[in-house]
Tab-separated table of C-alpha atoms in Angstrom:
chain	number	residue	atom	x	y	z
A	25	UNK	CA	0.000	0.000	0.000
A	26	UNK	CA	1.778	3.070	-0.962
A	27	UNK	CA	1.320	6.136	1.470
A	28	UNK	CA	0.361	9.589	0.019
A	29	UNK	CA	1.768	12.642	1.910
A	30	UNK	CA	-0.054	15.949	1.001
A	31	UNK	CA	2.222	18.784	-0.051
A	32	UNK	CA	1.221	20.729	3.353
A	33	UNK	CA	2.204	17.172	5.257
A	34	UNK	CA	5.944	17.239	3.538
A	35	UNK	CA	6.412	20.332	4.492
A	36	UNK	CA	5.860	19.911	8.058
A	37	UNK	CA	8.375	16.690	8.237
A	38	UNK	CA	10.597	18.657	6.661
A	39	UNK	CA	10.308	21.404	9.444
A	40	UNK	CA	10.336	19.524	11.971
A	41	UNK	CA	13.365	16.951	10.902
A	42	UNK	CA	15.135	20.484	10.587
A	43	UNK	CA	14.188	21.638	13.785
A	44	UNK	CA	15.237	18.007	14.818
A	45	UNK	CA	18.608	17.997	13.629
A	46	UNK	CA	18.920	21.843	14.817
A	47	UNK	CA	18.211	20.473	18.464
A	48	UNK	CA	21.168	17.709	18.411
A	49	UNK	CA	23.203	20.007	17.165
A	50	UNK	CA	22.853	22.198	19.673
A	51	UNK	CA	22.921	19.761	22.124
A	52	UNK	CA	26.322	18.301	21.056
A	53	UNK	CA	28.066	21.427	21.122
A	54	UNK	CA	26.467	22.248	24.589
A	55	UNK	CA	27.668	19.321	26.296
A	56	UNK	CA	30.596	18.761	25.270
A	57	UNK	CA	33.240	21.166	26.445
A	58	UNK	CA	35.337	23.182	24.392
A	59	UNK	CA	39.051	22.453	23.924
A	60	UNK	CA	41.841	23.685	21.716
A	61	UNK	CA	42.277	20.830	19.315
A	62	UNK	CA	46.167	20.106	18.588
A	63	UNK	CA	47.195	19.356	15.092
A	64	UNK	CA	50.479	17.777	14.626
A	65	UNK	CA	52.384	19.234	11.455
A	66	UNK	CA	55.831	18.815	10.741
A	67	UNK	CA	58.717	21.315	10.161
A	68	UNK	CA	61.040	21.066	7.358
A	69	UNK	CA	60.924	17.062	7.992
A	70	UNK	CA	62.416	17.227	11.725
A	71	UNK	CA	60.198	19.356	14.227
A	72	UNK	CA	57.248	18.765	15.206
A	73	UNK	CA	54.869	21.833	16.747
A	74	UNK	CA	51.480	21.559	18.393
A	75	UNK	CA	49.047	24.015	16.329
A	76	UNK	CA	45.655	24.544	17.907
A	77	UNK	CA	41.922	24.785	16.180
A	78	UNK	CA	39.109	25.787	18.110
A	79	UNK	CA	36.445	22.560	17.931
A	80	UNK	CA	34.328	20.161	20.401
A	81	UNK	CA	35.946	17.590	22.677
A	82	UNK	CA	36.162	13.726	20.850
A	83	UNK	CA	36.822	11.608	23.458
A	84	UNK	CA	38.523	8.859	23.894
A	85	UNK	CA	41.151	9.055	22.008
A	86	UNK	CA	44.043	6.064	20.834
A	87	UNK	CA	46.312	5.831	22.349
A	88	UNK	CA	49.801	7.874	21.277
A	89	UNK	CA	52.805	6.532	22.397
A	90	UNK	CA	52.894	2.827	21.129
A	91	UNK	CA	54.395	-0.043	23.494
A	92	UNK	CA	56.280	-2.819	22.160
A	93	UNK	CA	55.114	-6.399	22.638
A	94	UNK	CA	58.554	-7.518	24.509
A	95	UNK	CA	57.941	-5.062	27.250
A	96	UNK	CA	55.650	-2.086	27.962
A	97	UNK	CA	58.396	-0.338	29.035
A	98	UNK	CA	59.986	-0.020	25.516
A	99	UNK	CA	58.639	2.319	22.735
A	100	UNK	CA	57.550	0.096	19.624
A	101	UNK	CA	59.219	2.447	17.735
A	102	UNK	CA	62.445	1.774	18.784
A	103	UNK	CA	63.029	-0.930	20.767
A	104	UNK	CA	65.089	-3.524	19.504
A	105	UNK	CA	63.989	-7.193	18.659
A	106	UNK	CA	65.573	-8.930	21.812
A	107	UNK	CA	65.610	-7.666	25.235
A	108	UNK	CA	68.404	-6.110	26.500
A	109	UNK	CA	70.310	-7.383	29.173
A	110	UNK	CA	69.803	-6.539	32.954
A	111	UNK	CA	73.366	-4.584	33.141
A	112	UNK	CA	72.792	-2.916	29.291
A	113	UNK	CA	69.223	-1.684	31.291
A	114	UNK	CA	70.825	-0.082	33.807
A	115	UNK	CA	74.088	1.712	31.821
A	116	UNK	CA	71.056	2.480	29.451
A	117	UNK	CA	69.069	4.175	32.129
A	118	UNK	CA	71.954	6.092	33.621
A	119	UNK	CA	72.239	7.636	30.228
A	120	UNK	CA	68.700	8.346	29.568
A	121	UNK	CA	68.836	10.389	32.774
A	122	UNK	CA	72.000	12.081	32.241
A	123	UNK	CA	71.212	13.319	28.881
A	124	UNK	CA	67.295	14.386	29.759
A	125	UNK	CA	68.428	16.493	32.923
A	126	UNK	CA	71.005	17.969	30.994
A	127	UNK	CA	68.883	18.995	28.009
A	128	UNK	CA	66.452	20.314	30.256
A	129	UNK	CA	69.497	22.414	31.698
A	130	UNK	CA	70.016	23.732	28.155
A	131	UNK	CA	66.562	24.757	27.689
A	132	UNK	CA	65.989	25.805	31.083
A	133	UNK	CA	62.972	23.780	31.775
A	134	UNK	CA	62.297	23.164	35.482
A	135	UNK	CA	61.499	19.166	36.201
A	136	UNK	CA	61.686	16.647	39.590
A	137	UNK	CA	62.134	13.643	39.706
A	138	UNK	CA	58.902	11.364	40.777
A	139	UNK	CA	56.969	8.224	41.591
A	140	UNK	CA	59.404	4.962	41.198
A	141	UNK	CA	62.433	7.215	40.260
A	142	UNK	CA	61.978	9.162	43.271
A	143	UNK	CA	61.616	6.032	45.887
A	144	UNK	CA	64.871	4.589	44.090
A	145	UNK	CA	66.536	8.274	44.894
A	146	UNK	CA	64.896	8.093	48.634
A	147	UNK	CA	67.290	4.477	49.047
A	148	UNK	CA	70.807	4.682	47.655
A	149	UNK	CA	70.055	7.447	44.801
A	150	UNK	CA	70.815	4.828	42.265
A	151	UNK	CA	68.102	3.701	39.818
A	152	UNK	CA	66.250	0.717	41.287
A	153	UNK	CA	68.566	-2.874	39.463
A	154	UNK	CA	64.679	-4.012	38.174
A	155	UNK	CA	63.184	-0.854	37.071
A	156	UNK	CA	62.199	-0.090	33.184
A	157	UNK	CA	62.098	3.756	32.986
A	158	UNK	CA	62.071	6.867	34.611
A	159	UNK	CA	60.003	9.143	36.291
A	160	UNK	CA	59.786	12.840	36.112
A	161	UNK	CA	57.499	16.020	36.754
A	162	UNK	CA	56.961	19.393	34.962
A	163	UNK	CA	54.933	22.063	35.122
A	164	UNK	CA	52.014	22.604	32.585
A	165	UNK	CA	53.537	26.219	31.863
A	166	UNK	CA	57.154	24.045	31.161
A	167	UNK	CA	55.009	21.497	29.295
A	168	UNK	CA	53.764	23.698	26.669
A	169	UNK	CA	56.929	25.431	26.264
A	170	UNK	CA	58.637	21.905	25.686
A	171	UNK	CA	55.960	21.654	23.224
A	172	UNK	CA	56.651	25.144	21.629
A	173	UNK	CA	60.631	24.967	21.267
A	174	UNK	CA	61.908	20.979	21.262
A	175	UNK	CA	58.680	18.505	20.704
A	176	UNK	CA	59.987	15.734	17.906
A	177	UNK	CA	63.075	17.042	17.953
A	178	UNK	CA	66.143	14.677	18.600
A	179	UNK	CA	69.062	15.527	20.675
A	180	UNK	CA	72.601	14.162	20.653
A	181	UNK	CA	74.329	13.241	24.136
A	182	UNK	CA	77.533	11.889	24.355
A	183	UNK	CA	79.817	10.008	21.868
A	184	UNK	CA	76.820	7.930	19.937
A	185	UNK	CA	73.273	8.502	21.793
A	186	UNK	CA	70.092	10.092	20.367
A	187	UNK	CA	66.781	11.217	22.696
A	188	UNK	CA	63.736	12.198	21.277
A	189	UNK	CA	61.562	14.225	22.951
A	190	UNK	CA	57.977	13.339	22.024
A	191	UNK	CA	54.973	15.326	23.647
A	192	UNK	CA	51.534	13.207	23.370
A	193	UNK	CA	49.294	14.912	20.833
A	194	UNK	CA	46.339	15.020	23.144
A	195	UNK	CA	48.196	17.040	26.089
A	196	UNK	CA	45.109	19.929	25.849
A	197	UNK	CA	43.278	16.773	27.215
A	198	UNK	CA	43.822	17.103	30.897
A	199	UNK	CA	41.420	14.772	32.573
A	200	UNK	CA	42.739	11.041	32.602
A	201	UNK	CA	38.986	9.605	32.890
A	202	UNK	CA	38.166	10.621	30.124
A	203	UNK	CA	41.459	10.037	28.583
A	204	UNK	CA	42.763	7.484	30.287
A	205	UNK	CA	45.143	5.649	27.242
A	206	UNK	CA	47.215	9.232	27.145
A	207	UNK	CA	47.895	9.644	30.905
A	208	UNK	CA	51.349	10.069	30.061
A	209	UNK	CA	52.162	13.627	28.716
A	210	UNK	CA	55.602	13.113	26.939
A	211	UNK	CA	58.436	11.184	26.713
A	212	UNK	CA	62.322	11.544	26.610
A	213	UNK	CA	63.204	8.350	24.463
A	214	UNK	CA	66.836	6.430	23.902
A	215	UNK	CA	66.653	6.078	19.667
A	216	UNK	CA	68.849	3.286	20.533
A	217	UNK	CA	67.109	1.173	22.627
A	218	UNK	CA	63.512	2.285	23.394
A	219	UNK	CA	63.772	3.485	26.956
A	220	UNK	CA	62.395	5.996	28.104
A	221	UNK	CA	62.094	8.512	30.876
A	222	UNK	CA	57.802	9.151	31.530
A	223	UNK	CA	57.063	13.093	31.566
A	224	UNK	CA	54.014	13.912	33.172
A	225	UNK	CA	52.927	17.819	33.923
A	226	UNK	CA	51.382	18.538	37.083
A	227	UNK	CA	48.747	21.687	37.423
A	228	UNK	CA	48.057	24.078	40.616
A	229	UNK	CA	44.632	23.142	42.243
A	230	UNK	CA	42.362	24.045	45.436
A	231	UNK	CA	40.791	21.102	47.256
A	232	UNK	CA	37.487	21.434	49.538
A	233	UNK	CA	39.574	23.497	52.271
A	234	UNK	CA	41.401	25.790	50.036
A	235	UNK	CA	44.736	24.277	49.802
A	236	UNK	CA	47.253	24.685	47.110
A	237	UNK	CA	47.468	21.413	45.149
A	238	UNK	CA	49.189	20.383	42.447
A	239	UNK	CA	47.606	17.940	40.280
A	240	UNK	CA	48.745	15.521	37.214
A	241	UNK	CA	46.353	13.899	34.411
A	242	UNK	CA	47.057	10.049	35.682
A	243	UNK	CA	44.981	11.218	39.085
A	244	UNK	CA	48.391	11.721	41.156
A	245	UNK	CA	47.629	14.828	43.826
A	246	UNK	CA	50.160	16.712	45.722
A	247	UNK	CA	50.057	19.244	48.288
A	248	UNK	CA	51.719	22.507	47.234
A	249	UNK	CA	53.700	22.721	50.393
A	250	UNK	CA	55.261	19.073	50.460
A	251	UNK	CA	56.534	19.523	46.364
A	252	UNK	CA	57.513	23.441	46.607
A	253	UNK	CA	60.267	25.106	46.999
A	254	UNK	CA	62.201	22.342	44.980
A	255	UNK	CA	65.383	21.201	46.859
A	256	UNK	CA	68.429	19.886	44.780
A	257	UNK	CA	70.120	16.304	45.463
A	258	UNK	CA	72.311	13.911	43.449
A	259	UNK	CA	70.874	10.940	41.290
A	260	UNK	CA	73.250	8.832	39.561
A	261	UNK	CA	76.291	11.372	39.964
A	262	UNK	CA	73.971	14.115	38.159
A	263	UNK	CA	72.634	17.166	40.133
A	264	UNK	CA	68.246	16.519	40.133
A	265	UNK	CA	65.669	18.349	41.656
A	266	UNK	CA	63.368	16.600	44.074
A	267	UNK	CA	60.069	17.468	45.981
A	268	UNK	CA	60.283	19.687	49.577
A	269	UNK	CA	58.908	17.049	51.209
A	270	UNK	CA	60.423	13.459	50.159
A	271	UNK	CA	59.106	11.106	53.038
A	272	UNK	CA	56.034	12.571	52.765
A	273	UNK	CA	55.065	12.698	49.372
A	274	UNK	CA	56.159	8.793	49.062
A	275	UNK	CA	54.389	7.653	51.831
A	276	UNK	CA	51.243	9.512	50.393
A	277	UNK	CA	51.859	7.285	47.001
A	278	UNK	CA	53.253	4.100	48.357
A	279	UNK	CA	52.586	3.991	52.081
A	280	UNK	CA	54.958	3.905	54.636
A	281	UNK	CA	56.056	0.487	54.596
A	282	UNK	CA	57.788	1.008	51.084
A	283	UNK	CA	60.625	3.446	52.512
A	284	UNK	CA	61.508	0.804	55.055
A	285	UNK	CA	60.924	-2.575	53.383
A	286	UNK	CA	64.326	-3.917	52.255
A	287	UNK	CA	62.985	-6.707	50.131
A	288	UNK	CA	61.563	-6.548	46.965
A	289	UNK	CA	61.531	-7.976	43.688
A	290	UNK	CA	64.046	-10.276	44.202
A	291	UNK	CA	66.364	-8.186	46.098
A	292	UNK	CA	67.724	-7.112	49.641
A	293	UNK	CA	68.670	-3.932	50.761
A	294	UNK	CA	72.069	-4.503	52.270
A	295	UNK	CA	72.113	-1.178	54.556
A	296	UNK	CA	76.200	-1.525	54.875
A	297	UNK	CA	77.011	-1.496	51.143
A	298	UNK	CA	74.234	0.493	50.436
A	299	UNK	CA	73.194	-1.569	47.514
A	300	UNK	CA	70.139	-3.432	46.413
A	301	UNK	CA	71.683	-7.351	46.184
A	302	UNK	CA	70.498	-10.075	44.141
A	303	UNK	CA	68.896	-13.247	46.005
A	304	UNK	CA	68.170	-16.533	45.119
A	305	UNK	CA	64.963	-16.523	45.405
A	306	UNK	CA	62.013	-13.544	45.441
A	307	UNK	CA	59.257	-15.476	46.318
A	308	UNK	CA	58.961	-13.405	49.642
A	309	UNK	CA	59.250	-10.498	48.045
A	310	UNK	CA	55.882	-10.492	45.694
């Protein structure tokens, strides 16, 4: 049976799928908030800079810095197809941290060290024998001038090694729910080997009682007072900068019992040499 719609009919529908489509329109752009969209273009082939477009939030987004499958501690990029040994690790490490702090020197960026890297400095101030990467903090204002002057660029240190410094394209995005594959905001990366030191900005906040806090996209809070003024200390033989309030701040992330406990993945704590020690065994220490 075919259905016959009257001229005057049509024209209503057509109204009112206008006035339709009007309405979710409206509604889309009401809801969602506002951001400055980033749009990665590249600079004579090398650089890349962070352009912004005014547009509604899409959320979520993929994720941007790609893992490899031997270890989600190694960019897929450039991580090569083995691992790498437990003593190349750690010589690799030393030199990822060496050649970040000093870059950040150069460009006068103010960063602290943070979460695992921090505990490690808390012990001996030697990177933990089992750790992966490194952890650091910035600013947002130092964030988006990283992205402004040195984001894609790569960096020579030393006789033979090249870092990358790589800003996630969806750093405007600064809540991790509803972002939660880009928590990270950049990374320093070893071109050789696909380690990497984690960069993650942290913003000033008030809490229910009015106190200055700073807080990071992956959900991390701080109290103003136990971070600032910055306090300098050794890590590795290189000068870092680490929070006001060291024992604090820890305990707040890992609880007490992790600046004490001198057993943990597979090691001991041997308080004379100062040095995390191998055991046979690190069944206890799950």
């Amino acid at each position: 049976m075919l259905l016959r719609i009257s001229p005057q009919n049509r024209a209503h529908i057509i109204c009112l799928c206008a006035a339709l489509l009007l309405l979710i329109t409206w509604a889309y752009l009401t809801v969602l908030p506002q951001k400055q969209h980033p749009v990665i273009a590249e600079d004579d082939g090398a650089n890349q800079i962070v352009h912004t477009l005014d547009g509604p939030l899409p959320a979520p987004h993929p994720r941007y810095f790609c893992l490899s499958p031997l270890s989600t501690h190694l960019d897929a990029r450039f991580a090569k197809p083995t691992w790498p040994t437990a003593p190349e690790r750690q010589a690799s490490l030393i030199r990822l941290l060496h050649s970040f702090v000093g870059t950040m020197q150069d460009v006068g960026i103010t960063t602290w060290i943070a979460h695992g890297s921090l505990l490690a400095w808390h012990w001996n101030a030697r990177i933990f024998p089992w750790e992966w990467d490194l952890d650091v903090h910035v600013n947002l204002r130092g964030l988006q001038e990283l992205v402004s002057c040195c984001n894609g660029s790569v960096y020579k240190y030393g006789i033979e090694g090249k870092y990358m410094l790589d800003v996630n394209a969806f750093v405007w995005e600064r809540d991790g729910m509803v972002d939660p594959a880009n928590r990270i905001d950049a990374r320093w990366i070893d071109l050789a080997t696909g380690l990497y030191v984690d960069i993650t900005a942290v913003e000033e906040a008030d809490d229910a009682e009015g106190e200055g806090l700073l807080v990071a996209k992956d959900g991390h809070r701080y109290r103003k007072r136990d971070v600032l003024p910055l306090g300098a200390a050794r890590f590795e033989g290189v000068e870092v900068l680490v929070p006001r309030n060291v024992t604090v701040v820890l305990g707040n992330e890992y609880g007490r019992e992790a600046l004490v406990r001198s057993v943990f993945r597979g090691f001991r704590f041997h308080e004379d040499l100062r040095e995390w020690e191998a055991i046979i065994s690190d069944m206890t220490s799950s």
